[in-house]
Amino acid sequence: MRGKGHLMLAIPLYVLSVKYLSRTPELLLSPFFAFYCLTTMVGALFPDIDWAIDRVISGFGHRNPLTHSLLGPLLLYIPLFSYKVSHPLLINSYNAFTLGIATHLFGDLIKTGNLTWIKSRKLEHVWYVLNGIMLAVLLYMTDFLEVLHLGASTINFINPFS
Ligand SMILES: [Zn+2]
């Protein structure tokens, strides 16, 4: 899937997940909602920075497993959620960005996005699905997703260092 397709997939999936899957459907009415949509678009395009990296590091290739994974959101998670108080604007942007990446992986999964380095088609599918699940877990940990919420009391977000 290419850029335009990723964007056309990401925006409706972001809006629907805020409305039906998130703990904060009121975000839809937030004056910042357009900004969050923009952040989702950045997330949806982010994995394809491997095009640019490939120009510097030859052999990195397009659809590199490192950019098509949870690595980016995971690296951002640590500084962002190391403090008890993170600004809601940052948290919501982080969630929108992470969801954008998840939709990118989903798009590449359904529209035969061959990964570099991983030769087996079956392993590619496993890679996309596992990383997608881990991204959903990250979104749960940042208190965005309610779908994984199994009756435990809601904390603001889970601090990995507390
Ligand atoms: Zn891609």
PDB file of C-alpha atoms in Angstrom, residues 4-76:
ATOM      1  CA  LYS A   4      -2.427   7.921  -0.182  1.00  0.00           C
ATOM      2  CA  GLY A   5      -3.935   4.510   0.595  1.00  0.00           C
ATOM      3  CA  HIS A   6      -2.396   4.566   4.057  1.00  0.00           C
ATOM      4  CA  LEU A   7      -3.900   7.991   4.769  1.00  0.00           C
ATOM      5  CA  MET A   8      -7.315   6.952   3.489  1.00  0.00           C
ATOM      6  CA  LEU A   9      -7.204   3.960   5.800  1.00  0.00           C
ATOM      7  CA  ALA A  10      -5.753   5.750   8.835  1.00  0.00           C
ATOM      8  CA  ILE A  11      -8.150   8.675   9.187  1.00  0.00           C
ATOM      9  CA  PRO A  12     -11.447   6.735   9.246  1.00  0.00           C
ATOM     10  CA  LEU A  13      -9.911   4.037  11.465  1.00  0.00           C
ATOM     11  CA  TYR A  14      -8.687   6.715  13.872  1.00  0.00           C
ATOM     12  CA  VAL A  15     -12.085   8.443  14.006  1.00  0.00           C
ATOM     13  CA  LEU A  16     -13.912   5.118  14.487  1.00  0.00           C
ATOM     14  CA  SER A  17     -11.547   3.908  17.174  1.00  0.00           C
ATOM     15  CA  VAL A  18     -11.861   7.175  19.107  1.00  0.00           C
ATOM     16  CA  LYS A  19     -15.633   6.900  18.893  1.00  0.00           C
ATOM     17  CA  TYR A  20     -16.102   3.197  19.585  1.00  0.00           C
ATOM     18  CA  LEU A  21     -12.950   1.690  21.072  1.00  0.00           C
ATOM     19  CA  SER A  22     -11.372   4.427  23.143  1.00  0.00           C
ATOM     20  CA  ARG A  23     -11.951   5.569  26.679  1.00  0.00           C
ATOM     21  CA  THR A  24     -12.161   9.145  25.457  1.00  0.00           C
ATOM     22  CA  PRO A  25     -14.807   9.444  22.713  1.00  0.00           C
ATOM     23  CA  GLU A  26     -15.205  13.101  23.754  1.00  0.00           C
ATOM     24  CA  LEU A  27     -11.966  13.746  21.849  1.00  0.00           C
ATOM     25  CA  LEU A  28     -14.127  13.944  18.727  1.00  0.00           C
ATOM     26  CA  LEU A  29     -15.467  17.257  20.038  1.00  0.00           C
ATOM     27  CA  SER A  30     -12.091  18.570  21.123  1.00  0.00           C
ATOM     28  CA  PRO A  31     -10.801  21.692  19.364  1.00  0.00           C
ATOM     29  CA  PHE A  32      -7.560  19.735  18.884  1.00  0.00           C
ATOM     30  CA  PHE A  33      -9.197  16.873  17.017  1.00  0.00           C
ATOM     31  CA  ALA A  34      -7.988  18.072  13.617  1.00  0.00           C
ATOM     32  CA  PHE A  35      -4.479  18.182  15.051  1.00  0.00           C
ATOM     33  CA  TYR A  36      -4.804  14.584  16.279  1.00  0.00           C
ATOM     34  CA  CYS A  37      -5.984  13.530  12.818  1.00  0.00           C
ATOM     35  CA  LEU A  38      -2.865  15.169  11.438  1.00  0.00           C
ATOM     36  CA  THR A  39      -0.759  13.224  13.952  1.00  0.00           C
ATOM     37  CA  THR A  40      -2.434  10.002  12.859  1.00  0.00           C
ATOM     38  CA  MET A  41      -1.510  10.881   9.275  1.00  0.00           C
ATOM     39  CA  VAL A  42       2.124  11.345  10.320  1.00  0.00           C
ATOM     40  CA  GLY A  43       1.980   7.935  12.032  1.00  0.00           C
ATOM     41  CA  ALA A  44       0.395   6.343   8.978  1.00  0.00           C
ATOM     42  CA  LEU A  45       3.264   7.561   6.795  1.00  0.00           C
ATOM     43  CA  PHE A  46       6.040   7.120   9.353  1.00  0.00           C
ATOM     44  CA  PRO A  47       7.003   3.466   8.599  1.00  0.00           C
ATOM     45  CA  ASP A  48       7.847   4.438   5.024  1.00  0.00           C
ATOM     46  CA  ILE A  49      10.711   6.700   6.143  1.00  0.00           C
ATOM     47  CA  ASP A  50      12.653   3.555   5.302  1.00  0.00           C
ATOM     48  CA  TRP A  51      12.742   4.979   1.745  1.00  0.00           C
ATOM     49  CA  ALA A  52      14.843   7.857   3.083  1.00  0.00           C
ATOM     50  CA  ILE A  53      16.959   5.665   5.376  1.00  0.00           C
ATOM     51  CA  ASP A  54      17.703   3.361   2.432  1.00  0.00           C
ATOM     52  CA  ARG A  55      19.387   6.278   0.654  1.00  0.00           C
ATOM     53  CA  VAL A  56      21.830   6.618   3.534  1.00  0.00           C
ATOM     54  CA  ILE A  57      22.149   2.957   4.535  1.00  0.00           C
ATOM     55  CA  SER A  58      22.010   0.851   1.402  1.00  0.00           C
ATOM     56  CA  GLY A  59      20.287  -2.477   1.885  1.00  0.00           C
ATOM     57  CA  PHE A  60      17.926  -1.058   4.489  1.00  0.00           C
ATOM     58  CA  GLY A  61      15.254  -1.357   1.859  1.00  0.00           C
ATOM     59  CA  HIS A  62      11.616  -0.406   1.630  1.00  0.00           C
ATOM     60  CA  ARG A  63       9.248  -2.042   4.133  1.00  0.00           C
ATOM     61  CA  ASN A  64      11.995  -2.593   6.589  1.00  0.00           C
ATOM     62  CA  PRO A  65      10.875  -4.612   9.623  1.00  0.00           C
ATOM     63  CA  LEU A  66      12.408  -2.024  11.992  1.00  0.00           C
ATOM     64  CA  THR A  67      10.236   0.850  10.777  1.00  0.00           C
ATOM     65  CA  HIS A  68       7.276  -1.474  10.188  1.00  0.00           C
ATOM     66  CA  SER A  69       7.053  -2.411  13.840  1.00  0.00           C
ATOM     67  CA  LEU A  70       6.292  -1.118  17.311  1.00  0.00           C
ATOM     68  CA  LEU A  71       9.871   0.129  17.717  1.00  0.00           C
ATOM     69  CA  GLY A  72       9.126   3.829  17.047  1.00  0.00           C
ATOM     70  CA  PRO A  73       6.158   4.072  19.450  1.00  0.00           C
ATOM     71  CA  LEU A  74       8.061   2.023  22.026  1.00  0.00           C
ATOM     72  CA  LEU A  75      11.045   4.408  21.935  1.00  0.00           C
ATOM     73  CA  LEU A  76       8.689   7.381  22.283  1.00  0.00           C
TER      74      LEU A  76
END
